[in-house]
Amino acid sequence: MYFSKSLIPILKNNPSEAKIKSHQLMLRTGMIKQSSAGIYSWLPLGFKVMKKIEQIVREEQDRIGAQEILMPTIQSSEIWKESGRYDDYGEEMLRIKDRQNRELLYGPTNEELITEIFRSSIKSYKSLPQLMYHIQWKFRDELRPRFGVMRCREFYMKDAYSFDLLDEDAQHSYNKFFLSYLKTFKRLDLSAIPMAADTGPIGGNLSHEFVIIANTGESKIYTDRRIFDVNNDEVALDKKSLIDLRKEYNKYYAVTDEKFNQNEFDSNVTSENKLETKGIEVGHIFYFGDKYSKPMNASVDFNGSKEFVKMGSYGVGVSRLVGAIIEAKYDEKNEIMKWPLAISPYHCAILPQINKNDKANLEKALNIHEYLKSKNIDTIIDDTDESISSKMKKFNLIGVPFQIILGKKSEDDLVEFKEIGKDVTKTKVEEIYKIIINKL
Ligand code: ATP
Ligand code: MG
């Protein structure tokens, strides 16, 4: 891909309407463009990052045996009347009428729709557990959309649902998603802490929010600092049984503000371990038993009796994660966006110095590009006539982890190479290929 032909509308300065870093940078590097309040178009750079995050989320759902489906964005009001939430949900729900005057809505979440799919397809307890997920746009008419993709009205979410026969089976499904979330966020190089949370309009009695510590976050959290050690313990993730893993986390007080209780905090956490701070909620899991299956009559036949299935739901804010990762990773001092390699918009940028009558650097760039492309390395050539230093600044800002510079100092097979955040070195092209391939 040539930079000159790409839709990456970079702005010279941070736009003044944006209050937080991630919003400023996403607008400045042309990742997104607002179309109306809390509604954005995703331009190529932002879309690439979001798709890469989505793929990691998907792989970790598949790994625990969840089945991917795709439900529509538009739902009928009927099922929401059955569950009783049509009236409860309030003004956050966008309600629409079709030409026959039928009441429709743009889905803010999918408990009802998935329960309807389940009850018409699954009859026997032998088909349980059923774990399903989809990755789809949601709409919530938030009172105050703000902070760019962090609190939108239209946003992209992975939501999963579990159906089990017994309470303890359902808890096992809950624990599977709990673990899968830890693994997902680890792959995104984020430390997201599970905090005991309120269940809100979803209902039920067991819930965790996965929260990244950040000053700009909207969730208030109260926790024992030692929970970070559990989160950083790689071995625990792979070795512990699901129950042991939950116990490990349960040792430490960690709650969101709806669950906060000063007396409990004081009696469970010593003052040096207390942490009261703010964070960004990137995932939320709920167990709510038969809250939907009972009113909507979703049951299975078990030894001749009718059992309402026990359900849970599990959300990840895929579009919010793009902003959350910037908040967590941006190197303010050096103005460098440090994407984890797995989700950086491009792996490598080739920056040739372009001289009017000498196309040698550009030709060399093309050869390198062809080779990297053949190795599935996502690469862009900056073929504009800007100076090398301004090209480097631009790709630091965008956050491309490897840069190959073809300027005055480059010789035949010896060129300048830079890993983001490090110094430029003169390196053989073959060597560069090896370094990049090894790191991916
Ligand atoms: P919040 O407290 O931030 O409003 P929520 O509890 O309403 O979140 P859920 O219904 O659990 O959110 O949705 C699952 C995930 O979807 C959240 O963890 C969050 O990452 C994301 N999400 C929710 N609302 C928004 C929004 N308005 N904009 C972007 N992402 C959102
Ligand atoms: Mg909300």
PDB file of C-alpha atoms in Angstrom, residues 23-129:
ATOM      1  CA  HIS A  23      -9.962  10.457  21.171  1.00  0.00           C
ATOM      2  CA  GLN A  24      -7.436  13.117  20.110  1.00  0.00           C
ATOM      3  CA  LEU A  25      -5.101  10.577  18.544  1.00  0.00           C
ATOM      4  CA  MET A  26      -7.794   8.612  16.764  1.00  0.00           C
ATOM      5  CA  LEU A  27      -9.047  11.797  15.130  1.00  0.00           C
ATOM      6  CA  ARG A  28      -5.552  13.135  14.496  1.00  0.00           C
ATOM      7  CA  THR A  29      -4.310   9.981  12.763  1.00  0.00           C
ATOM      8  CA  GLY A  30      -7.539   9.625  10.800  1.00  0.00           C
ATOM      9  CA  MET A  31      -8.613   6.358  12.378  1.00  0.00           C
ATOM     10  CA  ILE A  32     -12.202   7.490  12.763  1.00  0.00           C
ATOM     11  CA  LYS A  33     -14.463  10.275  11.616  1.00  0.00           C
ATOM     12  CA  GLN A  34     -17.488  11.424  13.556  1.00  0.00           C
ATOM     13  CA  SER A  35     -20.684  11.309  11.534  1.00  0.00           C
ATOM     14  CA  SER A  36     -23.020  12.526  14.289  1.00  0.00           C
ATOM     15  CA  ALA A  37     -22.964  12.611  18.099  1.00  0.00           C
ATOM     16  CA  GLY A  38     -21.589   9.292  19.343  1.00  0.00           C
ATOM     17  CA  ILE A  39     -21.638   7.760  15.842  1.00  0.00           C
ATOM     18  CA  TYR A  40     -18.434   7.238  13.865  1.00  0.00           C
ATOM     19  CA  SER A  41     -17.162   5.979  10.556  1.00  0.00           C
ATOM     20  CA  TRP A  42     -14.117   3.767  10.852  1.00  0.00           C
ATOM     21  CA  LEU A  43     -11.479   4.778   8.298  1.00  0.00           C
ATOM     22  CA  PRO A  44      -8.875   2.243   7.082  1.00  0.00           C
ATOM     23  CA  LEU A  45      -6.355   2.686   9.894  1.00  0.00           C
ATOM     24  CA  GLY A  46      -8.902   2.447  12.713  1.00  0.00           C
ATOM     25  CA  PHE A  47     -10.802  -0.310  10.982  1.00  0.00           C
ATOM     26  CA  LYS A  48      -7.644  -2.416  10.603  1.00  0.00           C
ATOM     27  CA  VAL A  49      -6.884  -2.161  14.319  1.00  0.00           C
ATOM     28  CA  MET A  50     -10.457  -2.949  15.313  1.00  0.00           C
ATOM     29  CA  LYS A  51     -10.576  -5.986  12.993  1.00  0.00           C
ATOM     30  CA  LYS A  52      -7.354  -7.335  14.492  1.00  0.00           C
ATOM     31  CA  ILE A  53      -8.746  -6.946  18.014  1.00  0.00           C
ATOM     32  CA  GLU A  54     -11.963  -8.608  16.896  1.00  0.00           C
ATOM     33  CA  GLN A  55     -10.011 -11.594  15.561  1.00  0.00           C
ATOM     34  CA  ILE A  56      -8.200 -12.115  18.883  1.00  0.00           C
ATOM     35  CA  VAL A  57     -11.508 -11.895  20.750  1.00  0.00           C
ATOM     36  CA  ARG A  58     -12.989 -14.413  18.289  1.00  0.00           C
ATOM     37  CA  GLU A  59     -10.129 -16.903  18.633  1.00  0.00           C
ATOM     38  CA  GLU A  60     -10.426 -16.939  22.421  1.00  0.00           C
ATOM     39  CA  GLN A  61     -14.192 -17.496  22.215  1.00  0.00           C
ATOM     40  CA  ASP A  62     -13.677 -20.355  19.767  1.00  0.00           C
ATOM     41  CA  ARG A  63     -11.069 -21.855  22.072  1.00  0.00           C
ATOM     42  CA  ILE A  64     -13.625 -22.422  24.850  1.00  0.00           C
ATOM     43  CA  GLY A  65     -16.073 -23.964  22.416  1.00  0.00           C
ATOM     44  CA  ALA A  66     -18.392 -21.007  21.910  1.00  0.00           C
ATOM     45  CA  GLN A  67     -20.120 -21.090  18.505  1.00  0.00           C
ATOM     46  CA  GLU A  68     -20.102 -17.963  16.363  1.00  0.00           C
ATOM     47  CA  ILE A  69     -23.413 -16.771  14.969  1.00  0.00           C
ATOM     48  CA  LEU A  70     -24.664 -13.441  13.681  1.00  0.00           C
ATOM     49  CA  MET A  71     -27.889 -11.927  14.907  1.00  0.00           C
ATOM     50  CA  PRO A  72     -29.392  -8.826  13.266  1.00  0.00           C
ATOM     51  CA  THR A  73     -29.020  -5.302  14.591  1.00  0.00           C
ATOM     52  CA  ILE A  74     -32.776  -4.684  14.234  1.00  0.00           C
ATOM     53  CA  GLN A  75     -35.044  -6.625  16.606  1.00  0.00           C
ATOM     54  CA  SER A  76     -38.772  -6.901  17.087  1.00  0.00           C
ATOM     55  CA  SER A  77     -40.315  -5.405  20.227  1.00  0.00           C
ATOM     56  CA  GLU A  78     -42.334  -8.617  20.787  1.00  0.00           C
ATOM     57  CA  ILE A  79     -39.585 -10.585  22.512  1.00  0.00           C
ATOM     58  CA  TRP A  80     -38.665  -7.613  24.686  1.00  0.00           C
ATOM     59  CA  LYS A  81     -42.277  -7.423  25.833  1.00  0.00           C
ATOM     60  CA  GLU A  82     -42.099 -11.104  26.767  1.00  0.00           C
ATOM     61  CA  SER A  83     -39.072 -10.558  29.004  1.00  0.00           C
ATOM     62  CA  GLY A  84     -40.561  -7.365  30.433  1.00  0.00           C
ATOM     63  CA  ARG A  85     -37.601  -5.223  29.390  1.00  0.00           C
ATOM     64  CA  TYR A  86     -39.341  -3.246  26.633  1.00  0.00           C
ATOM     65  CA  ASP A  87     -40.614  -0.790  29.196  1.00  0.00           C
ATOM     66  CA  ASP A  88     -37.746  -1.168  31.664  1.00  0.00           C
ATOM     67  CA  TYR A  89     -34.948  -0.328  29.252  1.00  0.00           C
ATOM     68  CA  GLY A  90     -35.983   3.305  28.946  1.00  0.00           C
ATOM     69  CA  GLU A  91     -34.587   5.990  26.695  1.00  0.00           C
ATOM     70  CA  GLU A  92     -31.287   4.271  25.930  1.00  0.00           C
ATOM     71  CA  MET A  93     -33.212   2.033  23.518  1.00  0.00           C
ATOM     72  CA  LEU A  94     -33.649   3.349  19.991  1.00  0.00           C
ATOM     73  CA  ARG A  95     -37.214   2.514  18.967  1.00  0.00           C
ATOM     74  CA  ILE A  96     -38.246   2.451  15.322  1.00  0.00           C
ATOM     75  CA  LYS A  97     -41.463   1.748  13.394  1.00  0.00           C
ATOM     76  CA  ASP A  98     -41.582   0.073   9.991  1.00  0.00           C
ATOM     77  CA  ARG A  99     -44.060   0.881   7.177  1.00  0.00           C
ATOM     78  CA  GLN A 100     -46.582  -1.565   8.636  1.00  0.00           C
ATOM     79  CA  ASN A 101     -46.365   0.335  11.893  1.00  0.00           C
ATOM     80  CA  ARG A 102     -44.674  -2.600  13.609  1.00  0.00           C
ATOM     81  CA  GLU A 103     -42.483  -1.720  16.565  1.00  0.00           C
ATOM     82  CA  LEU A 104     -38.824  -2.464  16.022  1.00  0.00           C
ATOM     83  CA  LEU A 105     -35.690  -1.487  17.889  1.00  0.00           C
ATOM     84  CA  TYR A 106     -31.959  -1.285  17.272  1.00  0.00           C
ATOM     85  CA  GLY A 107     -30.517  -3.912  19.626  1.00  0.00           C
ATOM     86  CA  PRO A 108     -28.675  -2.570  22.683  1.00  0.00           C
ATOM     87  CA  THR A 109     -27.943  -6.195  23.720  1.00  0.00           C
ATOM     88  CA  ASN A 110     -29.275  -9.623  22.721  1.00  0.00           C
ATOM     89  CA  GLU A 111     -30.482 -11.699  25.688  1.00  0.00           C
ATOM     90  CA  GLU A 112     -34.038 -11.836  24.344  1.00  0.00           C
ATOM     91  CA  LEU A 113     -33.124 -12.648  20.760  1.00  0.00           C
ATOM     92  CA  ILE A 114     -30.723 -15.437  21.705  1.00  0.00           C
ATOM     93  CA  THR A 115     -33.275 -16.894  24.138  1.00  0.00           C
ATOM     94  CA  GLU A 116     -35.809 -16.927  21.302  1.00  0.00           C
ATOM     95  CA  ILE A 117     -33.306 -18.741  19.061  1.00  0.00           C
ATOM     96  CA  PHE A 118     -32.511 -21.210  21.824  1.00  0.00           C
ATOM     97  CA  ARG A 119     -36.107 -22.072  22.714  1.00  0.00           C
ATOM     98  CA  SER A 120     -37.045 -22.782  19.118  1.00  0.00           C
ATOM     99  CA  SER A 121     -33.989 -24.942  18.428  1.00  0.00           C
ATOM    100  CA  ILE A 122     -32.935 -26.848  21.548  1.00  0.00           C
ATOM    101  CA  LYS A 123     -35.272 -29.300  23.269  1.00  0.00           C
ATOM    102  CA  SER A 124     -33.151 -31.775  25.206  1.00  0.00           C
ATOM    103  CA  TYR A 125     -30.798 -31.362  28.144  1.00  0.00           C
ATOM    104  CA  LYS A 126     -28.401 -33.571  26.170  1.00  0.00           C
ATOM    105  CA  SER A 127     -27.677 -30.600  23.885  1.00  0.00           C
ATOM    106  CA  LEU A 128     -26.394 -28.561  26.827  1.00  0.00           C
ATOM    107  CA  PRO A 129     -24.287 -26.624  27.447  1.00  0.00           C
TER     108      PRO A 129
END
